[in-house]
Short mmCIF file of C-alpha atoms in Angstrom, two decimals:
data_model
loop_
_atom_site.label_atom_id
_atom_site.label_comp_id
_atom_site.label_asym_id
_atom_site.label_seq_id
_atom_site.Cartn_x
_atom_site.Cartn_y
_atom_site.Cartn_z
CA UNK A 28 44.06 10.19 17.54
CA UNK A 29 45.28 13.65 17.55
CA UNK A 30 42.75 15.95 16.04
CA UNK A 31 44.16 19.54 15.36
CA UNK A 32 41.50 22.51 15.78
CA UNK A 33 42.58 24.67 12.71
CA UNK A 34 40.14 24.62 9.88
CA UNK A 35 40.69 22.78 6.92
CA UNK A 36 39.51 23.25 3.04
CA UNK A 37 36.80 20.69 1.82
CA UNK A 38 39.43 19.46 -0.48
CA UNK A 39 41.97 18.37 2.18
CA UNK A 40 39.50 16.23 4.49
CA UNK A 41 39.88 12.70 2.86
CA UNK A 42 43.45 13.03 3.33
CA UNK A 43 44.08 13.04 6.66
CA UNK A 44 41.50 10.16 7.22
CA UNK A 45 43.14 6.38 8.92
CA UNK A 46 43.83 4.10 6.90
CA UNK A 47 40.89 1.66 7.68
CA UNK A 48 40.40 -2.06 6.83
CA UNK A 49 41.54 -4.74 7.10
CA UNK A 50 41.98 -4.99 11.11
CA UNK A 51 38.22 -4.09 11.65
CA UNK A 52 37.03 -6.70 9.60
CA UNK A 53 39.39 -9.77 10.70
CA UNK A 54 37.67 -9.01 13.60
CA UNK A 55 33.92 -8.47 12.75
CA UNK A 56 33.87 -9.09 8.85
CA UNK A 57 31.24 -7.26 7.02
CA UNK A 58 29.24 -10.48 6.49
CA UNK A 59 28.72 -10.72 9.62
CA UNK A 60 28.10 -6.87 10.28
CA UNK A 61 25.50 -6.92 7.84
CA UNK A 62 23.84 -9.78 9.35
CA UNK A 63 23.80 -8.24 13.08
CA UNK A 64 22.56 -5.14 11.83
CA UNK A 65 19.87 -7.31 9.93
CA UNK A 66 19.19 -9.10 13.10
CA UNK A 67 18.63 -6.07 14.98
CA UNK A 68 16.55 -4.01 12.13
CA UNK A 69 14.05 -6.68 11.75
CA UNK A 70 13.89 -6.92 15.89
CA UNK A 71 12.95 -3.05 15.72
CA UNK A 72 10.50 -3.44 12.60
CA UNK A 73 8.89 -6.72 14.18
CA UNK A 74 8.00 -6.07 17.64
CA UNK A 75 9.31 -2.06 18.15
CA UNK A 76 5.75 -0.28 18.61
CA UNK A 77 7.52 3.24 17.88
CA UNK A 78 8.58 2.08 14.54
CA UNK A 79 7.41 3.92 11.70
CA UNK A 80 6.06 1.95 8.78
CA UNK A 81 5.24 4.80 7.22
CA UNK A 82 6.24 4.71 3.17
CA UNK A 83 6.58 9.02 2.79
CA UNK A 84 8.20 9.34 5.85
CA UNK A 85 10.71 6.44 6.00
CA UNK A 86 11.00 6.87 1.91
CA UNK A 87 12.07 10.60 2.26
CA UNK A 88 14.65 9.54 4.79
CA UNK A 89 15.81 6.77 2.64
CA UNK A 90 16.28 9.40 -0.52
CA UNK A 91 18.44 11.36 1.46
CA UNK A 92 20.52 8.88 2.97
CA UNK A 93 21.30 7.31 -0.34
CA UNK A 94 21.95 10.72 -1.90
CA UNK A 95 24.45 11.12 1.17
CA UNK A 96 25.87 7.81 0.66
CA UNK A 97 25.89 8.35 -3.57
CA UNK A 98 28.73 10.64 -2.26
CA UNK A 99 30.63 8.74 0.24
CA UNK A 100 33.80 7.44 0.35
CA UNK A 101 31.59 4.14 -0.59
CA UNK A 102 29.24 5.25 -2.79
CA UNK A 103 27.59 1.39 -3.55
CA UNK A 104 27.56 0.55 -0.09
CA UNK A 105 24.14 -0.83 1.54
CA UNK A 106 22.58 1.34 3.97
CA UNK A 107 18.93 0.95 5.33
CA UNK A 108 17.39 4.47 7.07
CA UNK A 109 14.37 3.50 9.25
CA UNK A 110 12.63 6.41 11.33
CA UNK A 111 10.96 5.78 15.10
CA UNK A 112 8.69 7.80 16.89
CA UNK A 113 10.58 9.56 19.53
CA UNK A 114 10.51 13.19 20.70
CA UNK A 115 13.47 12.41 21.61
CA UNK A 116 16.05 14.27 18.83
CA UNK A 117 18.64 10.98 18.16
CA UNK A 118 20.02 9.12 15.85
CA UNK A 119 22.33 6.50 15.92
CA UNK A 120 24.08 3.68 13.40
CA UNK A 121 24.61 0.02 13.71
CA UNK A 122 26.14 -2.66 11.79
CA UNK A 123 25.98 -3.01 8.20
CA UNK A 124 24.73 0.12 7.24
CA UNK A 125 21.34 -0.03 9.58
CA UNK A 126 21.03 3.75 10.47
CA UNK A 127 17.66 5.00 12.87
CA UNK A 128 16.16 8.09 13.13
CA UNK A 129 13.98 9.72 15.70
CA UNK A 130 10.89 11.84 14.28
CA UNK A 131 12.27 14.33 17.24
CA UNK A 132 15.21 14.83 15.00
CA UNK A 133 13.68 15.45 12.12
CA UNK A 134 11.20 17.87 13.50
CA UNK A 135 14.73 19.95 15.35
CA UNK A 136 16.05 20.28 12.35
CA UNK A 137 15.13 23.97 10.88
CA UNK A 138 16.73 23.17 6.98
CA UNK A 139 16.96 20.21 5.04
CA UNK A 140 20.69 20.33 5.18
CA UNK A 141 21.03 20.33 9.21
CA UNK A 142 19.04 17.22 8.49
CA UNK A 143 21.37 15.86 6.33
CA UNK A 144 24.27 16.90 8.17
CA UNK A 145 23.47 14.35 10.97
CA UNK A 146 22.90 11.97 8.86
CA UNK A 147 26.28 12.07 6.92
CA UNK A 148 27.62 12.00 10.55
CA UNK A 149 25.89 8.48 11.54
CA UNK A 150 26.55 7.69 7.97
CA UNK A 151 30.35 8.64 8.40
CA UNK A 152 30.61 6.15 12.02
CA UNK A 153 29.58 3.07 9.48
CA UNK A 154 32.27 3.93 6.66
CA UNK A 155 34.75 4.63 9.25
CA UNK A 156 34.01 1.17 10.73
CA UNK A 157 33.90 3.21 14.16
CA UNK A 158 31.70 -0.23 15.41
CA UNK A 159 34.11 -2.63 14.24
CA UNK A 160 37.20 -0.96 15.60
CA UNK A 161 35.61 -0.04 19.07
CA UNK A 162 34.65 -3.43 18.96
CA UNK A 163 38.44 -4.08 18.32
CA UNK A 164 39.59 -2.02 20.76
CA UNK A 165 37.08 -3.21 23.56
CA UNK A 166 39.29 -7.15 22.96
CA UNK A 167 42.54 -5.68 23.38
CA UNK A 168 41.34 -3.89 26.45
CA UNK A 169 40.06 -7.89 27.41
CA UNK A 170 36.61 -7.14 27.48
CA UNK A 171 35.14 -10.84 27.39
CA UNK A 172 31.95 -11.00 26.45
CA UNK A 173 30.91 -10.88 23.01
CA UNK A 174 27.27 -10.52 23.86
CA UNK A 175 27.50 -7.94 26.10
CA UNK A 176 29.44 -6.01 23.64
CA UNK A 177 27.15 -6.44 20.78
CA UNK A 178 24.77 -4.69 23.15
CA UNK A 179 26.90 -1.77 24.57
CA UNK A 180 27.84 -1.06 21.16
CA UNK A 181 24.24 -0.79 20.26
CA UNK A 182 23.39 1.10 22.71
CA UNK A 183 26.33 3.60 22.44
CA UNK A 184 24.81 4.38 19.48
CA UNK A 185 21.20 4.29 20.23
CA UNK A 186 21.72 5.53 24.01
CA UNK A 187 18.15 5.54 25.17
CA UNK A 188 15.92 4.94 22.46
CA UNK A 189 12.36 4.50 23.32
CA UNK A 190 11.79 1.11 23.42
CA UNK A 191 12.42 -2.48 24.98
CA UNK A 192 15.53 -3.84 22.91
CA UNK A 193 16.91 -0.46 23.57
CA UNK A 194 15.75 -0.72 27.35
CA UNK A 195 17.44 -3.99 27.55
CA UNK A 196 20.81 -2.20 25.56
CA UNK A 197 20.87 0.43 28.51
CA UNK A 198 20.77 -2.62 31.09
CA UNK A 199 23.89 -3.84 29.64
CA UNK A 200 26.06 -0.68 29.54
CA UNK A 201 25.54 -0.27 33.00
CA UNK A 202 26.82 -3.40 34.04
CA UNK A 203 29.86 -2.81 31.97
CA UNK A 204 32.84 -0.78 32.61
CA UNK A 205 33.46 1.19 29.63
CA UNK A 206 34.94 4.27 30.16
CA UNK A 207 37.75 3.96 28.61
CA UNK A 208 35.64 2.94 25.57
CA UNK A 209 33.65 5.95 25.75
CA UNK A 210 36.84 8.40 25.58
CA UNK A 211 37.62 6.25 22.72
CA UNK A 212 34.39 7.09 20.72
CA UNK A 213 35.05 10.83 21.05
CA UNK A 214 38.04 10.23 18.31
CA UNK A 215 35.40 8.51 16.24
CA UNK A 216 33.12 11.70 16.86
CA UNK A 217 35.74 13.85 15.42
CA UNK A 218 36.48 12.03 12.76
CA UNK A 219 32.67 11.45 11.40
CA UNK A 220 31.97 15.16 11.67
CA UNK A 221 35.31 15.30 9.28
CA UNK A 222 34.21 13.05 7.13
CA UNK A 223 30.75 13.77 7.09
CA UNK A 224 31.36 16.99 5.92
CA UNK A 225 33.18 16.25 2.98
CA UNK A 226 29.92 13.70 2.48
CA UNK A 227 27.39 16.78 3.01
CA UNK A 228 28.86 19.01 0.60
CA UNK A 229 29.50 16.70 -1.81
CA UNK A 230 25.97 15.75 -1.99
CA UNK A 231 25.01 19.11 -2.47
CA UNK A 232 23.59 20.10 0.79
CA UNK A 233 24.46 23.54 2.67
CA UNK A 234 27.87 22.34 4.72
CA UNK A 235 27.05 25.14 6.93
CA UNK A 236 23.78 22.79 7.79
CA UNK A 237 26.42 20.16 9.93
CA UNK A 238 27.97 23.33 12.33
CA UNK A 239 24.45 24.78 12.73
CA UNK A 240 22.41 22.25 13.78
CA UNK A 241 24.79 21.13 16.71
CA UNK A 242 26.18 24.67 17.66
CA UNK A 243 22.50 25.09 18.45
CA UNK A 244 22.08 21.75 20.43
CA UNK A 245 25.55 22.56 21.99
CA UNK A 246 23.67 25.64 23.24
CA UNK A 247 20.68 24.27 24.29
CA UNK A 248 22.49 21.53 26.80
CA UNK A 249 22.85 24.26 29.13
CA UNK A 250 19.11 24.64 29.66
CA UNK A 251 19.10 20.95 29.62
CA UNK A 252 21.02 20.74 32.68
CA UNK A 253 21.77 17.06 33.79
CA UNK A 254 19.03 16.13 31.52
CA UNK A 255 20.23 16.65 27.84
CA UNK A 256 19.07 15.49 24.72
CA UNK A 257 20.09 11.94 23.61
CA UNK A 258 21.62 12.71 20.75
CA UNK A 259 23.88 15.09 23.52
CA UNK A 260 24.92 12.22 25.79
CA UNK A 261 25.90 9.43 23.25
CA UNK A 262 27.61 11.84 20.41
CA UNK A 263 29.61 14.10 23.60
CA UNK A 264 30.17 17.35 21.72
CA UNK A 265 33.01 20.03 22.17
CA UNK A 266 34.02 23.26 22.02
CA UNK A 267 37.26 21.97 19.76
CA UNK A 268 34.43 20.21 17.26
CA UNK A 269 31.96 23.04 16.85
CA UNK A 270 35.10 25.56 16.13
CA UNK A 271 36.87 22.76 13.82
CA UNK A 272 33.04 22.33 11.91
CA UNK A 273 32.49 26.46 11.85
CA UNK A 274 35.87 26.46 10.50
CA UNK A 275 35.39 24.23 8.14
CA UNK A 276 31.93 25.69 7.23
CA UNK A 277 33.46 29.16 6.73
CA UNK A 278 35.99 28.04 4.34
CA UNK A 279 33.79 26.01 2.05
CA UNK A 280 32.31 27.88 -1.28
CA UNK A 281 29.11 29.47 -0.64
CA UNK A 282 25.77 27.60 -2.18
CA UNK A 283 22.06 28.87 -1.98
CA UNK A 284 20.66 25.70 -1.20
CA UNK A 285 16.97 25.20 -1.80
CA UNK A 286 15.25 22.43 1.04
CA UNK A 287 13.12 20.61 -1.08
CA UNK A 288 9.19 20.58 -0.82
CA UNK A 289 9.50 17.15 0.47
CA UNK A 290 11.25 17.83 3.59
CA UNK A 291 8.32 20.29 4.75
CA UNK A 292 5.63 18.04 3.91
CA UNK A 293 7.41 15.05 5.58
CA UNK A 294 7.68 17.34 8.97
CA UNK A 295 4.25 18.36 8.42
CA UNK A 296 3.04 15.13 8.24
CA UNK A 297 5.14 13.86 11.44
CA UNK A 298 3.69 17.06 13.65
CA UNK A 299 -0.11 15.44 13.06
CA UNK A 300 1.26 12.52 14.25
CA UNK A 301 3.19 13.19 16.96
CA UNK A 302 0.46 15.04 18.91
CA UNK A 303 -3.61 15.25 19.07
CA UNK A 304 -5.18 16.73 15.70
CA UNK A 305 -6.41 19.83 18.06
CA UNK A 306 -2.56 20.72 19.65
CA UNK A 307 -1.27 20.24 15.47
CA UNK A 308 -4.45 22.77 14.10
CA UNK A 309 -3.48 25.26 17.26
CA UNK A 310 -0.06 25.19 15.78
CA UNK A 311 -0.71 25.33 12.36
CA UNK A 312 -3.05 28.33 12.77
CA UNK A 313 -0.83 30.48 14.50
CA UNK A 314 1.69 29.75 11.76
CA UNK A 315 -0.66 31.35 9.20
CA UNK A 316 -1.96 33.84 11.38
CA UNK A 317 1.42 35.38 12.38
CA UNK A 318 2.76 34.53 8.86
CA UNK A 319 6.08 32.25 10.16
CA UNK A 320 6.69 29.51 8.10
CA UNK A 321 9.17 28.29 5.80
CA UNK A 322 6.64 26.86 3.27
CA UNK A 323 3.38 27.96 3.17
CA UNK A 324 2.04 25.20 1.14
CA UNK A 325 3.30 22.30 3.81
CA UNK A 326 1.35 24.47 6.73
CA UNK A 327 -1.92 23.90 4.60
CA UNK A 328 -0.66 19.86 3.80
CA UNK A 329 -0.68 20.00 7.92
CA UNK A 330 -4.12 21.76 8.47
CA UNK A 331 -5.42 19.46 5.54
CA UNK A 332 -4.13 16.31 7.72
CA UNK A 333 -5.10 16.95 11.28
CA UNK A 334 -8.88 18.20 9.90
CA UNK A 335 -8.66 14.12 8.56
CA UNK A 336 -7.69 12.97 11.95
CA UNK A 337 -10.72 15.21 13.36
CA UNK A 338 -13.28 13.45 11.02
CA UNK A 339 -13.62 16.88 9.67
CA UNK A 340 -13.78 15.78 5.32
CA UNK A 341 -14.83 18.89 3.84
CA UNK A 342 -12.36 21.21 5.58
CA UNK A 343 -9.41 18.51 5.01
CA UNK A 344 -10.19 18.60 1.15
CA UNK A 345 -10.64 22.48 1.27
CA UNK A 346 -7.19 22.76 2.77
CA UNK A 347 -5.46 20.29 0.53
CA UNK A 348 -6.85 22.39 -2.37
CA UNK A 349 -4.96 25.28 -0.92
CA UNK A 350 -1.77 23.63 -0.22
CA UNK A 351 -2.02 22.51 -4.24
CA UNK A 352 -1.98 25.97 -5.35
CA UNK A 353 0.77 27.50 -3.17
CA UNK A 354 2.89 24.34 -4.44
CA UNK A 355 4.25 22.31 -7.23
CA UNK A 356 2.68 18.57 -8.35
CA UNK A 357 3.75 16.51 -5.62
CA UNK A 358 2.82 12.58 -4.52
CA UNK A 359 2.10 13.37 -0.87
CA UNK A 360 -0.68 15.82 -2.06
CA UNK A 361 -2.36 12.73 -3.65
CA UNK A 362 -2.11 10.21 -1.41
CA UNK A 363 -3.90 12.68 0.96
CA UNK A 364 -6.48 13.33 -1.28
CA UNK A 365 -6.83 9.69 -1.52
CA UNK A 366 -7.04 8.93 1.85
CA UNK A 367 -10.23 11.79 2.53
CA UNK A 368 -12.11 9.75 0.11
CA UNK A 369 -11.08 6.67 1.66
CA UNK A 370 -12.25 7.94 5.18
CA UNK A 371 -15.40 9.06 3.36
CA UNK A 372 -16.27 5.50 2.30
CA UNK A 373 -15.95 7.00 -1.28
CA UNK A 374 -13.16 3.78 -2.22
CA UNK A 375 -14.16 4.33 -5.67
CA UNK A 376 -13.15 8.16 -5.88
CA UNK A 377 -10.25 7.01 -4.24
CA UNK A 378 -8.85 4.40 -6.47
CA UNK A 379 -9.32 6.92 -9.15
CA UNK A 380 -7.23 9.47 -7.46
CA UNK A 381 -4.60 6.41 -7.10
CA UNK A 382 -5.16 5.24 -10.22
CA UNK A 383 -3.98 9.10 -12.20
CA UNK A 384 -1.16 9.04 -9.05
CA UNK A 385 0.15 5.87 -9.91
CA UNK A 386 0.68 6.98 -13.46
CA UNK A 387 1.76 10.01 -12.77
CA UNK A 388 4.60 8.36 -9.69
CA UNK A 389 4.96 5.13 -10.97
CA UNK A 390 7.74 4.34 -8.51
CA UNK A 391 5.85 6.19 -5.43
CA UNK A 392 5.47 4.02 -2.65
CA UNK A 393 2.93 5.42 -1.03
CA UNK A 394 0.71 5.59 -3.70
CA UNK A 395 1.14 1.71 -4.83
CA UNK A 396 0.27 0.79 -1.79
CA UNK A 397 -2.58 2.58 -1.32
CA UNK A 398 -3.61 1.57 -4.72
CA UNK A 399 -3.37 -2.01 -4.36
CA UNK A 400 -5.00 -1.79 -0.58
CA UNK A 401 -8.52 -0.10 -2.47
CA UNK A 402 -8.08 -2.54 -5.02
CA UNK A 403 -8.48 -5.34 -2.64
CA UNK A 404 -11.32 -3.53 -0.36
CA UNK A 405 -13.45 -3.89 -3.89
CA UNK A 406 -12.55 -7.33 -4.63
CA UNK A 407 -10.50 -6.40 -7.46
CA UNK A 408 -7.60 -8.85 -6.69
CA UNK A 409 -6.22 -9.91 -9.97
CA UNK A 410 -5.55 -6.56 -10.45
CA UNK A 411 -3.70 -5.72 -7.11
CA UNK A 412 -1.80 -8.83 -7.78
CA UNK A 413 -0.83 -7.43 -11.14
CA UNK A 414 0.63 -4.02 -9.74
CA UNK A 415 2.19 -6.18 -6.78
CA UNK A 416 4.25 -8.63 -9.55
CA UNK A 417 5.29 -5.34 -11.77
CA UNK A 418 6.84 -3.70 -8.16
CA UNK A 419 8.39 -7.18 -7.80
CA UNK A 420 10.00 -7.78 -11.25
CA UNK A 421 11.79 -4.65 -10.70
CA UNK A 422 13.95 -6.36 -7.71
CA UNK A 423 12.31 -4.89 -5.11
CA UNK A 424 12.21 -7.16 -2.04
CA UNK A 425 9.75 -5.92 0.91
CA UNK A 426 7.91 -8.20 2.64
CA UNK A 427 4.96 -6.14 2.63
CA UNK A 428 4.70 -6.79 -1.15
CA UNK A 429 4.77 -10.53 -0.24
CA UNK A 430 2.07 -10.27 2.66
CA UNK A 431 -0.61 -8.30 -0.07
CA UNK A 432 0.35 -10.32 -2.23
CA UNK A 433 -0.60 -13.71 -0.11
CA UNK A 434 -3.75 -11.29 1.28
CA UNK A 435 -4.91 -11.83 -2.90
CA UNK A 436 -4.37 -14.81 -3.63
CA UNK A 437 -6.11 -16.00 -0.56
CA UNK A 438 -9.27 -14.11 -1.35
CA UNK A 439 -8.96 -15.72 -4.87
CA UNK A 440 -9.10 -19.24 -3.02
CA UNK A 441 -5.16 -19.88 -4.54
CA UNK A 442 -3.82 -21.64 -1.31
CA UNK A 443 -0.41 -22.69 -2.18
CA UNK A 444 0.30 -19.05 -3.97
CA UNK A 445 -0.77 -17.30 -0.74
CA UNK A 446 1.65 -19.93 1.01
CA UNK A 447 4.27 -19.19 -1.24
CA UNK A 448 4.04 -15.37 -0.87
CA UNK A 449 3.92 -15.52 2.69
CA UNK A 450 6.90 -18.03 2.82
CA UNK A 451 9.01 -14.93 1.09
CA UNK A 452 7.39 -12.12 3.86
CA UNK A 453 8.87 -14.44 6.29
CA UNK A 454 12.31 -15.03 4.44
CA UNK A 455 12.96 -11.22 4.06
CA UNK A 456 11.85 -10.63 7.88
CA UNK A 457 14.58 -12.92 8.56
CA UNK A 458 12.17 -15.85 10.31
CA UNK A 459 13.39 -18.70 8.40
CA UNK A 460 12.20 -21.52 9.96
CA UNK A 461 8.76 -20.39 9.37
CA UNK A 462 9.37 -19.47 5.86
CA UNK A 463 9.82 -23.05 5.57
CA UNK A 464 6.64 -24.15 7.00
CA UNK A 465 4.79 -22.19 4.99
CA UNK A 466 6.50 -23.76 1.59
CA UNK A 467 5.94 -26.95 3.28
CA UNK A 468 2.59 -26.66 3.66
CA UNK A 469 2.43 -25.35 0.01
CA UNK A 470 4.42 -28.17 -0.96
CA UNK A 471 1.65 -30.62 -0.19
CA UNK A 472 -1.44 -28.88 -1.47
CA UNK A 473 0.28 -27.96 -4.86
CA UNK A 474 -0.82 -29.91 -7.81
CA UNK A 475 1.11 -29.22 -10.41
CA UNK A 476 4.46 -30.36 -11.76
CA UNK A 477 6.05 -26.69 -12.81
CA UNK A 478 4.74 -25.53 -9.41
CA UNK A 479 6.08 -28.77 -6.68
CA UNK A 480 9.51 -27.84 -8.43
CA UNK A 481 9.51 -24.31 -8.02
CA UNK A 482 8.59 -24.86 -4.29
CA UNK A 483 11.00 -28.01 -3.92
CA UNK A 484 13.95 -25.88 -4.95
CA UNK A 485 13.54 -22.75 -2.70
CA UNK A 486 12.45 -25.21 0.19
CA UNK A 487 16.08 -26.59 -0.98
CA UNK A 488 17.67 -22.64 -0.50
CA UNK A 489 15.33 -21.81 2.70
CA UNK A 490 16.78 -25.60 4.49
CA UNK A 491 20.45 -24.99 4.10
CA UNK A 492 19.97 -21.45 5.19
CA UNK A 493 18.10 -22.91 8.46
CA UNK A 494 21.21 -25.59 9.07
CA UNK A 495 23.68 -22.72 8.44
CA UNK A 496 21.97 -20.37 11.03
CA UNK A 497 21.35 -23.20 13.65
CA UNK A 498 24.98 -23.72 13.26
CA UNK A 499 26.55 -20.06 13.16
CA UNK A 500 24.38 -19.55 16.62
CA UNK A 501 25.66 -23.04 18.21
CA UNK A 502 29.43 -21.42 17.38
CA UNK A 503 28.42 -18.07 17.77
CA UNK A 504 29.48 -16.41 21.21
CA UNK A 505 26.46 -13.93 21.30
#
């Protein structure tokens, strides 16, 4: 596809996009997209030792994907952001709206809206369908196997994530001959960046944040050499896309965009963990000391966490109190606070810190969880169980729920509950056939009537979804 370098208004971009459909998904339908993407997520969250399961983190990169997505061409479409540890700055999309992140990415990016620039890119290659039709393109070109593809395609996108699945990804795109395929995906580049503007500024971000953050990275590959970033090799920039980007940045209305508190604290958090708590207090320090920060209070929120990793309590909590008073009310600050008196062996100063947090962020992650795990270290069960249900009646469907859950009801000597609640963990991590088990073995301890039918019919659901699998991967080329 032609791609003309002149700069266009925001206004014009959605109408010079292809006409999509209904080719891609004869092909690959998006049931089956979704499920391969699902497939592959719960691969990376199972067994992927850089994946973070961390709720702030991978919850502030969830908020502003779906913010992104709110103003997509799809705005209800299902997307799942997940973040791994990787210096590495990366990011990449797979089917059905799975989109990683590298922490090395995160910590590159100088504003929120550079940030959010490459994520309305990645987000862009899934609305597009740029998998699908490569995918497409790859069978007319009479590439045969299915399986192999499914991995280059992966890998095109992940291109040398840390990692074994990714590993294994790289293994296959080497033994394939796709070059044709790569000067195919440098139309799809084009056309996300297009398209991902319009997303960026529609969500409200700085649409200068898309051109910024890779005219930089454009001019950091020379002092890369033969060794650039990731994020350089599998998303091949030009000349022709930073000009078309600047152009489009320069003609867009001008917004002072604020980054949000959130998006300091989050990279705050990730420096701690990304190197020893001594390199992260050298680094903090001189930020103070020479005064260059963006956000004071976030520097603090840093000190405060790398003084926890160095046992040292009363400096951590004297830090935190500063980052509190350069900053507004914010969850992260209590969750910290919680987590000094948890590493103090004060549990009950701890749950009351969760406790106020919880009423204050009813919906925080972060603070649930750490509410319902000092709930259980006193033996307070019924009540963690109680906070676990009202998370659960709201539809939300995370098999760590389930696991805590089971963790209670097994301390309260409930067997078949515990059973039950696991059975679900294993359901949503896509392990089926051990979801069943587990209501099996329920099955035949339970006692009562209202309870053997309750288990009976999702044994019923959990069984035909076991025969359907067995049979999709008997027909399944892959």
């Amino acid at each position: 596809m032609a791609v003309a370098s002149a700069a266009l208004p925001v206004n014009a971009v959605s109408s010079d996009l292809p006409e999509l459909g209904d080719a891609a998904h004869e092909v690959l339908p998006p049931q089956l997209q979704r499920k391969l993407g699902a497939e592959f997520y719960n691969e990376i969250r199972l067994r992927e030792p850089s994946y973070i399961d961390d709720p702030e983190v991978s919850g502030y990169v969830n908020r502003v994907g779906r913010r992104l997505v709110s103003a997509s061409a799809d705005p209800n479409g299902r997307f799942t952001f997940f973040v791994l540890r990787d210096r590495q700055i990366n990011a990449f999309a797979t089917f059905g709206g799975y989109v990683g992140v590298n922490t090395g990415l995160l910590l590159a990016a100088r504003t929120e809206s550079e940030f959010a620039g490459v994520l309305a890119h990645e987000v862009s290659h899934v609305i597009q369908q740029h998998l699908a039709r490569g995918f497409m393109a790859a069978q007319n070109q009479q590439i045969s196997s299915l399986a192999s593809l499914a991995l280059i395609v992966l890998a095109a996108r992940a291109g040398g994530n840390t990692g074994q699945m990714a590993q294994g990804a790289g293994q296959a795109i080497q033994a394939a001959n796709i070059q044709s395929q790569l000067a195919y995906s440098r139309d799809f580049e084009r056309e996300a960046d297009r398209v991902g503007f319009t997303t960026l500024a529609k969500a409200g971000y700085d649409p200068k944040g898309m051109a910024d953050f890779f005219e930089r990275l454009q001019k950091a590959t020379a002092l890369y050499e033969n060794n650039a970033p990731v994020y350089l090799r599998t998303h091949p920039l030009t000349t022709e896309r930073i000009s078309d980007m600047q152009g489009r940045a320069h003609n867009a209305p001008y917004k002072q965009i604020r980054d949000s508190q959130e998006f300091y604290l989050v990279r705050a958090k990730l420096r701690v963990m990304e190197s020893t708590p001594q390199d992260a207090m050298a680094e903090f320090e001189t930020q103070l000391r020479e005064r260059r920060f963006a956000h004071e209070s976030a520097v603090w929120y840093g000190m405060s966490r790398a003084q926890l990793r160095q046992g040292n309590f009363p400096e951590a909590e004297k830090s935190l109190l500063q980052a509190r008073k350069l900053a507004s009310a914010n969850p992260m600050f209590e969750t910290l606070a919680a987590e000094i008196k948890m590493a103090e062996k004060e549990i009950g100063a701890a749950t009351a810190i969760y406790r106020e947090g919880y009423k204050r962020y009813p919906n925080d992650e972060a603070i649930m969880l750490g509410l319902v795990n000092a709930l259980q270290l006193q033996g307070q069960n019924e009540a963690a169980i109680q906070i676990i249900d009202a998370r659960i009646n709201r539809g939300v469907r995370d098999p760590k729920l389930y696991l805590l859950q089971a963790q209670s009801y097994a301390a309260l000597g409930k067997s078949v509950q515990s059973r039950r609640a696991t059975a679900e963990a294993y359901a949503l991590n896509g392990q089926t056939q051990a979801a069943v088990e587990q209501l099996e073995l329920a099955q035949r301890e339970a006692r009562q009537f209202q309870e053997q039918s309750m288990i009976d019919s999702r044994l019923r659901i959990l069984r035909a979804q076991v025969l359907e699998e067995r049979k999709a991967a008997n027909q399944s080329p892959f």
